[in-house]
Coordinates of N, CA and C in Angstrom, one line a residue:
M1 N -20.4 21.5 -36.8 CA -20.6 22.4 -35.2 C -20.7 20.8 -34.6
E2 N -20.1 21.3 -33.6 CA -19.5 20.1 -32.7 C -21.5 20.3 -31.5
T3 N -21.9 19.2 -31.0 CA -22.4 18.9 -30.4 C -22.3 18.2 -29.3
K4 N -23.0 18.9 -27.8 CA -22.7 17.6 -26.7 C -23.9 17.1 -26.9
D5 N -23.6 15.5 -25.9 CA -24.8 14.1 -26.3 C -25.1 15.2 -24.4
T6 N -26.2 15.6 -24.1 CA -26.4 15.5 -22.8 C -27.0 14.3 -21.9
A7 N -27.0 13.5 -22.5 CA -28.0 12.1 -22.0 C -27.3 11.5 -21.6
T8 N -25.7 12.0 -22.2 CA -25.0 11.0 -21.1 C -23.9 11.8 -20.3
T9 N -23.7 13.3 -20.2 CA -23.2 14.2 -20.2 C -23.7 14.8 -18.6
P10 N -23.6 14.5 -17.6 CA -24.3 15.1 -16.4 C -24.0 16.8 -16.8
T11 N -24.7 17.5 -16.2 CA -25.0 18.9 -16.1 C -24.9 19.4 -14.4
A12 N -24.4 20.5 -14.2 CA -24.8 20.5 -12.9 C -25.3 22.9 -12.9
P13 N -25.9 23.2 -12.2 CA -25.8 24.8 -12.3 C -24.5 24.9 -12.6
P14 N -24.3 26.5 -12.9 CA -23.5 27.3 -13.0 C -22.3 27.5 -11.5
A15 N -21.6 26.9 -10.9 CA -20.8 27.1 -9.4 C -19.4 28.6 -9.7
R16 N -19.5 28.7 -8.5 CA -18.1 29.2 -7.9 C -17.4 28.7 -7.6
D17 N -15.9 29.2 -7.2 CA -14.9 28.3 -5.9 C -14.8 29.1 -4.8
W18 N -14.9 28.3 -3.8 CA -14.9 28.0 -2.4 C -14.4 29.5 -2.1
S19 N -13.1 29.9 -2.7 CA -12.8 31.5 -2.1 C -14.0 32.9 -2.1
A20 N -14.6 32.4 -3.7 CA -16.0 33.4 -4.0 C -16.7 33.4 -3.1
F21 N -17.0 31.7 -2.4 CA -17.8 31.8 -1.5 C -17.7 32.4 -0.1
H22 N -16.3 32.5 0.5 CA -16.1 33.2 1.0 C -16.2 34.6 0.9
Q23 N -16.0 34.9 0.2 CA -16.2 36.8 -0.5 C -17.5 37.6 -0.1
A24 N -18.2 35.9 -1.1 CA -19.4 36.7 -0.7 C -20.3 36.4 0.7
E25 N -19.9 35.9 1.2 CA -20.7 35.4 2.9 C -19.1 34.8 3.9
P26 N -18.6 35.9 4.5 CA -17.6 35.3 5.0 C -18.0 35.0 6.7
Q27 N -18.8 35.4 7.1 CA -19.4 35.0 8.4 C -19.8 32.9 8.2
F28 N -20.6 33.0 7.0 CA -21.0 31.9 6.5 C -20.1 30.6 5.9
A29 N -18.9 31.1 5.9 CA -18.3 30.2 5.4 C -17.4 30.3 6.2
A30 N -17.1 31.1 6.9 CA -15.9 30.1 8.1 C -16.6 29.4 9.2
L31 N -18.5 29.8 9.5 CA -18.9 29.1 9.9 C -18.8 27.4 9.5
A32 N -19.2 27.3 8.6 CA -18.8 26.0 7.6 C -17.8 25.5 8.1
E33 N -16.5 26.1 7.5 CA -15.6 26.2 7.6 C -14.8 25.1 9.2
A34 N -15.3 25.8 9.9 CA -14.8 25.8 11.4 C -15.5 24.3 12.1
R35 N -17.3 24.2 11.2 CA -17.6 23.0 11.5 C -17.0 21.8 10.9
F36 N -16.0 21.7 9.7 CA -15.6 20.9 8.8 C -14.2 20.2 9.5
K37 N -13.2 21.7 10.1 CA -12.2 21.6 11.0 C -12.1 21.1 11.8
K38 N -13.3 20.7 13.1 CA -13.5 20.1 14.4 C -13.5 18.4 14.1
Y39 N -13.2 17.9 13.0 CA -13.3 16.3 13.4 C -12.6 16.1 12.4
K40 N -11.8 15.4 12.0 CA -11.5 14.8 11.1 C -12.0 14.5 9.2
H41 N -12.8 13.0 9.7 CA -13.4 12.5 8.8 C -15.0 13.1 8.5
H42 N -15.5 12.8 7.2 CA -16.5 13.1 6.5 C -17.6 12.2 5.7
V43 N -18.3 12.5 5.5 CA -18.8 11.6 4.1 C -19.5 12.0 3.6
L44 N -18.6 11.8 2.3 CA -19.2 12.2 1.0 C -19.9 11.4 0.3
G45 N -20.6 12.0 -0.9 CA -21.9 11.1 -1.4 C -21.8 11.5 -2.8
T46 N -21.3 11.0 -3.5 CA -21.3 10.8 -4.9 C -22.8 9.7 -5.3
L47 N -21.9 10.0 -6.6 CA -23.2 8.9 -7.9 C -22.5 7.9 -8.7
R48 N -22.9 7.0 -8.2 CA -22.4 5.5 -9.1 C -22.4 5.7 -10.8
K49 N -22.3 4.8 -11.5 CA -22.2 4.6 -12.7 C -23.6 4.5 -13.5
D50 N -24.3 4.2 -11.7 CA -26.2 3.7 -12.3 C -26.7 4.6 -11.7
G51 N -26.5 5.1 -11.2 CA -27.0 6.8 -10.9 C -27.0 6.7 -9.8
S52 N -27.1 5.6 -9.0 CA -27.9 5.5 -7.5 C -26.5 5.9 -6.5
P53 N -27.0 6.2 -5.5 CA -25.9 7.2 -4.3 C -25.0 6.4 -3.8
R54 N -23.5 6.7 -3.9 CA -22.9 6.0 -2.8 C -22.3 7.1 -1.6
V55 N -21.9 6.2 -0.4 CA -21.4 7.4 0.4 C -19.9 6.5 0.9
T56 N -19.2 7.5 1.0 CA -18.1 7.0 1.7 C -17.4 8.1 2.7
G57 N -16.6 7.9 3.4 CA -15.6 8.4 4.3 C -14.8 9.3 4.1
L58 N -13.9 9.8 4.4 CA -13.2 11.5 3.3 C -12.7 12.5 4.3
E59 N -11.6 13.2 4.0 CA -10.8 14.5 4.4 C -11.0 15.5 3.3
V60 N -11.4 16.7 4.3 CA -10.9 17.6 3.3 C -10.7 18.3 4.0
D61 N -9.8 19.1 3.0 CA -8.9 20.2 3.4 C -9.0 21.7 3.0
F62 N -8.9 22.3 3.7 CA -9.0 23.8 3.0 C -7.7 24.9 3.7
R63 N -7.4 25.1 1.7 CA -6.4 25.3 1.3 C -5.5 26.4 0.9
D64 N -5.0 27.6 0.6 CA -5.3 28.7 -0.9 C -6.5 29.2 -0.9
G65 N -7.5 29.4 0.3 CA -8.6 29.7 -0.1 C -10.1 29.0 -0.9
E66 N -9.3 27.2 -0.3 CA -9.9 26.5 -1.5 C -10.5 25.1 -0.5
L67 N -11.7 24.5 -0.9 CA -12.3 23.7 -0.5 C -11.1 22.8 -1.1
L68 N -10.6 21.1 -0.6 CA -10.1 20.5 -1.7 C -10.4 19.1 -1.3
L69 N -11.0 17.9 -1.8 CA -10.8 16.7 -1.5 C -9.6 16.0 -1.9
G70 N -9.2 15.3 -1.6 CA -8.3 14.3 -1.9 C -8.7 12.8 -1.4
M71 N -8.1 11.8 -2.4 CA -8.6 10.8 -2.4 C -7.5 9.8 -3.1
M72 N -7.5 8.3 -3.4 CA -6.6 7.4 -4.0 C -7.0 7.4 -5.0
P73 N -6.4 7.3 -6.1 CA -6.7 7.3 -7.5 C -7.6 6.2 -8.0
G74 N -7.5 5.0 -7.7 CA -8.4 3.8 -7.9 C -9.5 3.9 -7.2
S75 N -9.9 4.9 -5.9 CA -11.3 4.5 -5.8 C -12.3 4.6 -5.9
M76 N -13.5 4.1 -5.5 CA -14.3 3.9 -6.3 C -15.2 5.5 -6.2
K77 N -15.2 5.9 -5.0 CA -15.1 7.8 -4.8 C -14.6 8.8 -5.9
A78 N -13.5 8.2 -6.3 CA -12.4 8.9 -7.3 C -13.0 8.8 -8.4
L79 N -13.5 7.4 -9.0 CA -13.8 7.0 -10.6 C -15.5 7.3 -10.6
D80 N -16.3 8.0 -9.3 CA -17.0 8.3 -9.2 C -17.1 10.4 -10.0
L81 N -16.1 10.5 -9.2 CA -16.8 12.2 -9.3 C -15.6 12.0 -10.4
L82 N -14.5 11.4 -11.2 CA -14.3 11.5 -12.6 C -15.4 11.5 -13.9
R83 N -15.9 10.6 -13.5 CA -17.2 10.4 -14.2 C -18.3 11.0 -14.1
D84 N -18.2 11.9 -12.7 CA -19.9 12.6 -13.0 C -19.4 13.3 -11.7
P85 N -19.2 14.8 -11.7 CA -18.3 15.5 -11.0 C -19.2 16.3 -9.5
R86 N -20.5 15.7 -9.4 CA -21.8 16.1 -8.5 C -21.4 15.3 -7.5
F87 N -21.9 16.1 -6.2 CA -21.3 16.0 -4.3 C -21.8 16.2 -4.1
S88 N -21.8 15.3 -2.4 CA -22.3 16.5 -1.4 C -21.4 15.4 -0.6
V89 N -20.9 16.7 0.3 CA -20.3 15.9 1.8 C -21.2 16.5 3.0
Q90 N -21.0 16.0 3.7 CA -22.2 16.0 5.2 C -20.1 16.5 6.0
A91 N -20.3 17.5 7.1 CA -19.8 17.0 8.2 C -19.5 16.6 9.2
N92 N -18.2 15.3 9.5 CA -19.3 14.6 11.0 C -19.7 15.1 12.0
P93 N -21.3 14.7 12.3 CA -21.8 15.5 13.1 C -21.4 15.2 14.8
G94 N -20.2 14.9 15.2 CA -19.5 14.3 16.1 C -19.9 13.1 17.2
P95 N -19.5 13.3 18.2 CA -19.8 11.4 18.9 C -21.3 11.4 19.5
D96 N -22.1 12.5 19.8 CA -22.9 12.3 20.3 C -24.6 13.3 19.2
A97 N -25.7 12.9 19.9 CA -26.8 13.9 19.1 C -27.2 15.4 19.0
E98 N -26.5 16.0 20.0 CA -26.2 16.8 20.4 C -26.4 18.4 19.1
M99 N -25.0 17.9 18.7 CA -25.1 18.9 17.7 C -24.9 20.0 18.0
A100 N -24.2 20.7 18.8 CA -23.6 22.0 19.3 C -23.4 23.3 18.8
D101 N -22.5 22.4 17.6 CA -22.3 23.5 16.7 C -22.9 23.2 15.1
G102 N -23.9 22.3 15.2 CA -25.1 22.4 14.3 C -24.6 21.9 13.1
D103 N -25.0 21.5 12.0 CA -24.5 20.4 10.8 C -24.5 21.1 9.4
V104 N -23.3 20.6 8.8 CA -22.5 21.4 7.4 C -22.9 20.3 6.3
R105 N -23.4 20.9 5.4 CA -23.4 20.0 4.3 C -22.7 20.9 2.9
V106 N -22.3 20.3 2.1 CA -21.8 21.5 1.0 C -22.0 20.3 0.0
S107 N -22.4 20.9 -0.9 CA -22.6 20.0 -2.3 C -22.4 20.8 -3.5
G108 N -21.7 20.4 -5.0 CA -21.4 21.5 -5.9 C -20.8 20.5 -7.0
C109 N -20.0 20.5 -7.2 CA -19.4 20.1 -8.2 C -17.6 19.6 -7.8
A110 N -16.4 18.8 -7.8 CA -15.3 18.3 -8.0 C -14.8 18.5 -9.4
V111 N -13.5 19.8 -8.9 CA -12.8 19.8 -10.7 C -11.5 19.1 -10.6
R112 N -11.4 18.0 -11.2 CA -9.8 17.8 -10.9 C -8.9 18.8 -10.6
V113 N -7.7 19.0 -9.8 CA -6.5 19.5 -9.9 C -5.2 19.1 -11.0
T114 N -4.6 19.8 -11.7 CA -4.0 18.9 -13.0 C -3.0 19.7 -12.8
D115 N -3.1 21.1 -12.7 CA -2.0 22.0 -12.8 C -0.4 21.4 -11.3
P116 N 0.4 21.3 -12.0 CA 1.9 20.4 -11.2 C 2.0 21.9 -10.3
A117 N 1.9 22.7 -10.8 CA 2.2 23.8 -9.6 C 1.2 23.4 -8.2
A118 N 0.3 23.5 -8.2 CA -0.3 23.8 -8.1 C -0.7 22.4 -6.6
L119 N -0.1 21.0 -7.6 CA -0.3 19.4 -7.2 C 1.1 20.1 -6.2
A120 N 1.6 20.5 -6.9 CA 3.2 20.5 -5.9 C 3.1 21.0 -4.7
S121 N 2.7 22.2 -4.5 CA 2.5 23.0 -3.3 C 1.6 22.5 -2.4
F122 N 0.5 21.3 -2.8 CA -0.8 20.8 -1.6 C -0.1 19.7 -1.4
V123 N 1.2 18.8 -2.1 CA 2.2 18.1 -1.5 C 3.0 18.7 -0.3
A124 N 3.5 19.7 -0.9 CA 4.2 20.5 0.4 C 3.7 20.8 1.8
Q125 N 2.6 21.1 1.5 CA 1.8 21.8 2.4 C 0.9 20.7 3.1
A126 N 0.9 19.7 2.4 CA -0.2 18.6 3.5 C 0.2 16.8 3.4
S127 N 1.1 17.1 2.6 CA 2.2 15.5 2.7 C 1.6 14.4 2.2
P128 N 0.4 14.4 1.8 CA -0.8 13.6 1.6 C 0.0 12.0 0.6
P129 N -0.4 10.8 1.2 CA 0.3 9.5 0.9 C 0.0 9.3 -0.5
E130 N 0.9 9.2 -1.3 CA 1.1 9.2 -2.7 C 0.7 8.0 -3.5
P131 N 0.2 7.6 -4.0 CA -0.3 8.3 -5.6 C -1.6 9.1 -4.7
F132 N -2.3 10.4 -5.3 CA -3.3 10.7 -4.9 C -4.0 11.7 -5.6
L133 N -5.0 11.8 -6.3 CA -6.2 12.7 -6.8 C -6.4 14.0 -6.4
L134 N -6.7 14.8 -6.2 CA -7.0 15.9 -5.5 C -8.1 16.3 -6.8
F135 N -9.5 17.1 -5.6 CA -10.0 17.8 -6.3 C -10.5 19.1 -6.2
R136 N -10.7 20.1 -7.2 CA -10.9 21.6 -6.2 C -12.8 21.6 -6.1
V137 N -14.1 21.9 -4.9 CA -14.9 22.3 -4.8 C -15.3 23.7 -5.5
E138 N -16.1 23.3 -6.0 CA -16.9 24.6 -6.7 C -18.7 24.1 -5.7
P139 N -19.2 25.0 -5.2 CA -19.9 24.8 -4.5 C -21.1 25.9 -5.1
T140 N -21.9 24.7 -5.6 CA -23.5 24.8 -5.6 C -24.8 25.3 -4.6
E141 N -23.9 24.3 -3.3 CA -24.9 24.8 -2.0 C -24.3 24.5 -1.0
V142 N -24.0 25.4 0.6 CA -23.5 25.3 1.5 C -25.0 25.7 2.3
V143 N -25.2 24.5 3.4 CA -27.0 24.1 4.1 C -26.1 23.9 5.5
Y144 N -26.6 25.2 6.3 CA -26.4 24.9 8.1 C -27.2 24.5 8.3
T145 N -27.6 23.5 9.4 CA -28.8 23.0 10.2 C -27.9 23.0 11.4
G146 N -28.8 23.8 12.3 CA -28.9 23.6 13.6 C -30.4 24.4 14.5
I147 N -29.9 24.4 16.4 CA -31.1 24.9 17.2 C -30.5 26.1 17.5
E148 N -31.2 27.5 17.5 CA -30.8 28.9 18.6 C -32.4 29.0 18.9
N149 N -32.2 29.0 20.3 CA -33.4 29.8 21.0 C -35.1 28.9 20.8
D150 N -34.2 27.7 20.8 CA -35.7 26.5 20.9 C -36.4 26.5 19.3
E151 N -35.9 27.4 18.5 CA -36.0 26.9 17.0 C -35.1 26.2 16.2
M152 N -35.3 25.6 15.0 CA -34.3 24.8 14.3 C -34.4 25.8 13.0
V153 N -33.2 26.1 13.2 CA -32.6 26.8 11.9 C -32.1 26.9 11.0
V154 N -32.2 26.7 9.5 CA -31.5 26.6 8.2 C -31.2 27.5 7.7
R155 N -29.4 27.3 7.2 CA -29.2 28.7 6.4 C -28.7 28.2 5.7
V156 N -29.2 28.5 4.0 CA -29.2 27.8 2.6 C -28.3 29.1 1.6
W157 N -27.1 28.9 1.6 CA -26.6 29.7 0.3 C -26.1 29.3 -1.2
R158 N -26.3 29.8 -2.0 CA -26.4 29.5 -3.5 C -25.8 30.3 -3.9
P159 N -24.8 30.0 -5.4 CA -24.1 30.7 -6.1 C -24.9 32.0 -6.3
G160 N -24.7 33.3 -6.8 CA -25.5 34.4 -7.1 C -27.3 35.2 -6.2
T161 N -26.7 34.2 -4.9 CA -28.4 34.4 -4.3 C -27.9 34.7 -2.6
A162 N -28.2 35.6 -1.9 CA -27.5 35.9 -0.8 C -28.9 34.9 0.0
L163 N -27.8 35.1 1.3 CA -28.1 33.9 2.0 C -29.4 33.9 2.5
R164 N -30.1 32.7 2.9 CA -31.4 32.5 3.4 C -31.2 32.3 5.0
T165 N -31.7 32.6 5.5 CA -32.5 32.0 6.7 C -33.6 31.3 7.4
L166 N -33.9 30.4 7.1 CA -35.7 29.4 7.6 C -35.0 29.5 9.3
R167 N -36.4 29.7 9.9 CA -36.7 29.1 11.2 C -37.9 28.7 11.5
R168 N -38.1 27.5 12.4 CA -39.1 26.8 12.8 C -39.1 26.3 13.6
G169 N -40.3 26.4 14.8 CA -40.4 26.1 16.3 C -40.6 25.0 16.7
N170 N -41.2 24.3 17.4 CA -41.5 22.9 17.9 C -42.8 22.5 17.4
G171 N -43.7 24.0 17.3 CA -45.3 23.5 17.2 C -45.9 24.0 16.4
A172 N -46.9 23.8 15.9 CA -47.3 24.4 14.2 C -47.2 25.5 13.8
E173 N -46.7 26.1 14.0 CA -46.0 27.4 13.2 C -45.6 27.0 11.8
S174 N -45.7 27.4 11.1 CA -45.3 27.3 9.7 C -44.2 27.8 9.7
V175 N -42.9 27.6 8.9 CA -41.6 28.4 9.1 C -41.6 29.4 8.4
R176 N -40.5 30.5 9.1 CA -40.4 31.9 8.7 C -39.0 32.1 8.1
E177 N -39.0 33.0 7.6 CA -37.9 33.2 6.7 C -37.3 34.6 7.3
D178 N -36.3 35.1 7.9 CA -35.7 36.1 8.4 C -35.3 36.8 7.1
A179 N -35.7 37.8 7.4 CA -35.8 39.1 6.1 C -34.2 40.3 6.3

């Protein structure tokens, strides 16, 4: 019987693909996609070999119902994801402190795309610099933070759960959750 060494193999919660998220919460997924599409460059967080965090710039791509991450094969972020697929990517907050469109973060697992047809389709559509590695995102959490009517609003989606909306005013009142 073969066993898996959990001390060296990181695990993450069960994840679904971006299209499943889009199907489950179409308005929230559209909001997240629009926020990422507003700017070209975003910030990716990965885990180094020693477990410490690494943040680096990255472009994201939405194609064929998937959220995709492309990068150079020898880049540290690519090596991080090949070793440990867990990541978070934060949408570019924009040029000022206003963040009128809110803030979006996607966390999950990055699954390397190796299918030749999928890679050829991506090359035909996106014309990436080659060589490159392509990863498909399996989100484990999508979070939006913004201001609505003088309240901080946090929306959180996780696979298999309903979208949660938490609100907090500027005073001493506690956090409220929309029903």
